[in-house]
GROMACS .gro file of N, CA, C and O in nm:
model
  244
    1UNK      N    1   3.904   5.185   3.752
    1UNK     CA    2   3.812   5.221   3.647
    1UNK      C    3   3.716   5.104   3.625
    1UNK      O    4   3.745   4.988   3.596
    2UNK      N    5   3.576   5.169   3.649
    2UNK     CA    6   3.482   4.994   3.586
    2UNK      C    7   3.473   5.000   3.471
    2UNK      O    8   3.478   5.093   3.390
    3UNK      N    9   3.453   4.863   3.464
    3UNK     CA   10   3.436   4.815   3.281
    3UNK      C   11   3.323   4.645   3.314
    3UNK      O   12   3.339   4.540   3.377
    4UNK      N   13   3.215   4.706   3.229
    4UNK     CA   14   3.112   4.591   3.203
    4UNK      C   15   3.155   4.490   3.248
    4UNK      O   16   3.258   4.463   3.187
    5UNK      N   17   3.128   4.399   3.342
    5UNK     CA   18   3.157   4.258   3.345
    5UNK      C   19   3.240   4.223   3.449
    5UNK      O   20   3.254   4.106   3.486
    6UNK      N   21   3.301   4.332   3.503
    6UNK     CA   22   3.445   4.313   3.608
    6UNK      C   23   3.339   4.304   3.732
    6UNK      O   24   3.229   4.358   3.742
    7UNK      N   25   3.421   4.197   3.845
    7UNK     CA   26   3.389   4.203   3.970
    7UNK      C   27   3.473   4.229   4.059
    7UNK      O   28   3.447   4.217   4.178
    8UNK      N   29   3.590   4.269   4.014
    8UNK     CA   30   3.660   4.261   4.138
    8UNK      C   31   3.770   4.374   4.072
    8UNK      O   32   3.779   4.388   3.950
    9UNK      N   33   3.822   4.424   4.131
    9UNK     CA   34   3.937   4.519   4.135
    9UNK      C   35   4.083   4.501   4.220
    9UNK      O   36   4.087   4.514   4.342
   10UNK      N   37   4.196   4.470   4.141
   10UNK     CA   38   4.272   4.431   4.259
   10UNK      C   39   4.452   4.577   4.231
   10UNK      O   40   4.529   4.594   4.136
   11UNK      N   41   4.440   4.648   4.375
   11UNK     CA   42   4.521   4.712   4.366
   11UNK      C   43   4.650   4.676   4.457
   11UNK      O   44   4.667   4.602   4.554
   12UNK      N   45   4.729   4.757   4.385
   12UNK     CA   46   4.863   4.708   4.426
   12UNK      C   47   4.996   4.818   4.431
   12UNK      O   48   4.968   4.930   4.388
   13UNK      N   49   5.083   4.807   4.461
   13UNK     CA   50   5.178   4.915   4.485
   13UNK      C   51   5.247   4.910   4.327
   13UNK      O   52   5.245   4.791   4.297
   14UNK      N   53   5.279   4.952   4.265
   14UNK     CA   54   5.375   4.926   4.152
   14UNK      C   55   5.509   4.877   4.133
   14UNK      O   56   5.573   4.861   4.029
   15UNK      N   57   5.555   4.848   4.306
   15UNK     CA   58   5.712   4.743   4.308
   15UNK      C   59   5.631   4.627   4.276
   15UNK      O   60   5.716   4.555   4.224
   16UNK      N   61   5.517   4.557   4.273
   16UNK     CA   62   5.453   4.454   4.314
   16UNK      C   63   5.461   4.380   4.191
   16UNK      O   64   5.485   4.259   4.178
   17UNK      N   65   5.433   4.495   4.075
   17UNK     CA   66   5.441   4.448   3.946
   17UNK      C   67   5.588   4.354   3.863
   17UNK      O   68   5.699   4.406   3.866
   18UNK      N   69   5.571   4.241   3.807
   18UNK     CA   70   5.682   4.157   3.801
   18UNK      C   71   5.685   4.190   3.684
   18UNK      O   72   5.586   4.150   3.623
   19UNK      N   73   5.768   4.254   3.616
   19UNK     CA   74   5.817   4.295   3.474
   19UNK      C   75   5.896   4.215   3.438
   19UNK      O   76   5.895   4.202   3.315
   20UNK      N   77   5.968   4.150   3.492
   20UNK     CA   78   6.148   4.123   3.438
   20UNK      C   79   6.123   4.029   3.291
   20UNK      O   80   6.176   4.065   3.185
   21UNK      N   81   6.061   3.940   3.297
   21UNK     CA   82   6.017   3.910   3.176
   21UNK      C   83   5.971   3.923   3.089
   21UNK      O   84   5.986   3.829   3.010
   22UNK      N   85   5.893   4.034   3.045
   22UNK     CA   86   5.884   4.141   2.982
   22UNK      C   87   5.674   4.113   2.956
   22UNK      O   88   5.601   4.072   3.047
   23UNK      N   89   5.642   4.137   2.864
   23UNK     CA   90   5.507   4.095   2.869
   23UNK      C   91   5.480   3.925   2.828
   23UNK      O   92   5.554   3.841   2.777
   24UNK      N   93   5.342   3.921   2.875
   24UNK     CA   94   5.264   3.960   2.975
   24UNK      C   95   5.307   4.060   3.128
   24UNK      O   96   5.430   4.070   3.118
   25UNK      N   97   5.280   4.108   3.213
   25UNK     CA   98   5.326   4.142   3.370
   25UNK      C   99   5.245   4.023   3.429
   25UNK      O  100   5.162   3.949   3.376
   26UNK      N  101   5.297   4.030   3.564
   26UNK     CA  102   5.202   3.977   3.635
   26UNK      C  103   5.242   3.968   3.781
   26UNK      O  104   5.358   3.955   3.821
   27UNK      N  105   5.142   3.975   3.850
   27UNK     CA  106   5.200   4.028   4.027
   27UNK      C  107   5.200   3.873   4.080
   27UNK      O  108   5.115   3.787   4.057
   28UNK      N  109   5.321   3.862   4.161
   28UNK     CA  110   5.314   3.765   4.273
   28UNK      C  111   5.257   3.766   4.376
   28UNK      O  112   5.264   3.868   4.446
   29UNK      N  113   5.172   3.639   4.426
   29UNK     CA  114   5.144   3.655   4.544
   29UNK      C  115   5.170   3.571   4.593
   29UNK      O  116   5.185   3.464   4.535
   30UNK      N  117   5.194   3.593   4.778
   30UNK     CA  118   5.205   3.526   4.871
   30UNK      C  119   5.077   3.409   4.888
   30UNK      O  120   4.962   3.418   4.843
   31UNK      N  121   5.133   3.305   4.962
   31UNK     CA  122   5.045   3.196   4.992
   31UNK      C  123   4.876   3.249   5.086
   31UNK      O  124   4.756   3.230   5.066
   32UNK      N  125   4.956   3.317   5.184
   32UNK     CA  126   4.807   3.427   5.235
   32UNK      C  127   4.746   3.484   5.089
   32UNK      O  128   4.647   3.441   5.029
   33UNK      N  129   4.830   3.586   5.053
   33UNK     CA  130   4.728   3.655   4.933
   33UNK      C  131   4.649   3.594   4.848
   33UNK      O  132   4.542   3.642   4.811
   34UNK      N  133   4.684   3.509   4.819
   34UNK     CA  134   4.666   3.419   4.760
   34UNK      C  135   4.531   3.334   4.812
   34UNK      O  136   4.427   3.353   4.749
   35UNK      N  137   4.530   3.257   4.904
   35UNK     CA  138   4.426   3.230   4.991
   35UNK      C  139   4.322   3.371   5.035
   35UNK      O  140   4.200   3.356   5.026
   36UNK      N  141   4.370   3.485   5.075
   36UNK     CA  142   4.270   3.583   5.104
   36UNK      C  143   4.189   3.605   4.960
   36UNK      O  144   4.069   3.631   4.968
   37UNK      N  145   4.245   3.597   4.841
   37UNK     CA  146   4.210   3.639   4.714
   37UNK      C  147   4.077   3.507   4.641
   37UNK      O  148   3.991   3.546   4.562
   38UNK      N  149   4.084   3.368   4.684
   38UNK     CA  150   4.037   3.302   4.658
   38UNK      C  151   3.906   3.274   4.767
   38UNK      O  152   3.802   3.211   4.749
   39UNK      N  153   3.956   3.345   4.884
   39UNK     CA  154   3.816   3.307   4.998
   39UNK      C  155   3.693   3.429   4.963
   39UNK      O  156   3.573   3.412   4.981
   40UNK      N  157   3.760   3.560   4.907
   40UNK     CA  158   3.714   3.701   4.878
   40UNK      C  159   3.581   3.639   4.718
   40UNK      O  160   3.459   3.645   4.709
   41UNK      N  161   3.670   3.598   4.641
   41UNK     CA  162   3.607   3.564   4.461
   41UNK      C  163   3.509   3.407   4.539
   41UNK      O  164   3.395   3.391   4.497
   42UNK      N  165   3.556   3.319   4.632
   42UNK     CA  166   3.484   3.251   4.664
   42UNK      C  167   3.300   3.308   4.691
   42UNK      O  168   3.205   3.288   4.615
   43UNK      N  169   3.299   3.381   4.822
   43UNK     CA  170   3.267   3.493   4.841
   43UNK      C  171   3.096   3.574   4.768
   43UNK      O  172   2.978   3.603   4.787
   44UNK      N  173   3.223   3.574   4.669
   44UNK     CA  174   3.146   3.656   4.579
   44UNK      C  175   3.036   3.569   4.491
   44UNK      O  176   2.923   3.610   4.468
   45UNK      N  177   3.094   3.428   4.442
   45UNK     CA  178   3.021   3.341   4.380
   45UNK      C  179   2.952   3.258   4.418
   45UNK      O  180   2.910   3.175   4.337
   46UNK      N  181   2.907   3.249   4.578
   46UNK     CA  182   2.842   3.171   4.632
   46UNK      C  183   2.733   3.182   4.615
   46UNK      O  184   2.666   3.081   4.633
   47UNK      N  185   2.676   3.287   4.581
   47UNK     CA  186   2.525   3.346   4.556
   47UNK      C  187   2.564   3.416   4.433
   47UNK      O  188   2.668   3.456   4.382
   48UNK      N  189   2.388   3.412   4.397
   48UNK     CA  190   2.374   3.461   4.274
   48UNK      C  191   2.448   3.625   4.250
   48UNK      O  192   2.407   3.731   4.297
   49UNK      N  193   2.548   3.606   4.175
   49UNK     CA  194   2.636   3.741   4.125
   49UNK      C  195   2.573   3.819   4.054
   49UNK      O  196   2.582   3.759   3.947
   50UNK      N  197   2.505   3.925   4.029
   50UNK     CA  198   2.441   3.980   3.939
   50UNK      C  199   2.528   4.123   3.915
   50UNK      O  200   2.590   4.184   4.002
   51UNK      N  201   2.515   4.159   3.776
   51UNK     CA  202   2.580   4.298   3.736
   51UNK      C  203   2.542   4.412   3.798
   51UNK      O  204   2.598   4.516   3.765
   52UNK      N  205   2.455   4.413   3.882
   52UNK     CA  206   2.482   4.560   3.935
   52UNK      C  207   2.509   4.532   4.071
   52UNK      O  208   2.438   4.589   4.154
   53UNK      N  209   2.590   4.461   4.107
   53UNK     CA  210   2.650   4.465   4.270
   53UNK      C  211   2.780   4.491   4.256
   53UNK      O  212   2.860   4.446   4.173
   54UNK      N  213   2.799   4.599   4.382
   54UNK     CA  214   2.905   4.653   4.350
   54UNK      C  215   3.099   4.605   4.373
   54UNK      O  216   3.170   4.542   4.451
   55UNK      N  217   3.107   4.658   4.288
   55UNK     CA  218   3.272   4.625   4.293
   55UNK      C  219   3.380   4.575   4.397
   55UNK      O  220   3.451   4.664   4.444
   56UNK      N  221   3.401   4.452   4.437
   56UNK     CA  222   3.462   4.381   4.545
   56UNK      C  223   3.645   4.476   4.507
   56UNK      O  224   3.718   4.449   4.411
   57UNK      N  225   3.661   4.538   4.571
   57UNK     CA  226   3.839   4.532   4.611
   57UNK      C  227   3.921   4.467   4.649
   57UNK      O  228   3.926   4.439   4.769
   58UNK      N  229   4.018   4.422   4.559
   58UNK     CA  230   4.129   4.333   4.692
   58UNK      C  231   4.250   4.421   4.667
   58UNK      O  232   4.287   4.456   4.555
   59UNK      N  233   4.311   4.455   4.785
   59UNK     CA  234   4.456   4.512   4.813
   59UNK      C  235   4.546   4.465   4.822
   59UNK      O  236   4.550   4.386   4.917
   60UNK      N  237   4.651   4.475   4.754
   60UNK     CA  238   4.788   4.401   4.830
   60UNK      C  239   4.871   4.517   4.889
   60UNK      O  240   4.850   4.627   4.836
   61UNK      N  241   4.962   4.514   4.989
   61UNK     CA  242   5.035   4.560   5.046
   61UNK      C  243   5.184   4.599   4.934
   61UNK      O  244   5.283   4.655   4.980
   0.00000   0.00000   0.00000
């Protein structure tokens, strides 16, 4: 779903989601994901970002 201001969208399977601690959630990532996720938002901010470009995806497995 977009919402004003978002650049990026990141989907995920719902085992991915780390509940056990209750809130906040928050997904783990691998050292790759992790690196793919920061070269992607890198990416994105190298040039001028402006609000109507469209929505970057990142997937996790």
């Amino acid at each position: 779903m977009y919402k004003k201001g978002v650049v990026i969208e990141i989907q995920f399977p719902p085992e991915r989601l780390n509940d056990a601690a209750g809130d906040p959630y928050w997904i783990d990532l691998t050292l790759d994901e992790a690196k793919r996720l920061h070269a992607q938002l890198s990416r994105r901010f190298a040039s001028d970002a402006r609000a109507n470009q469209p929505l970057d995806t990142f997937t996790i497995e």
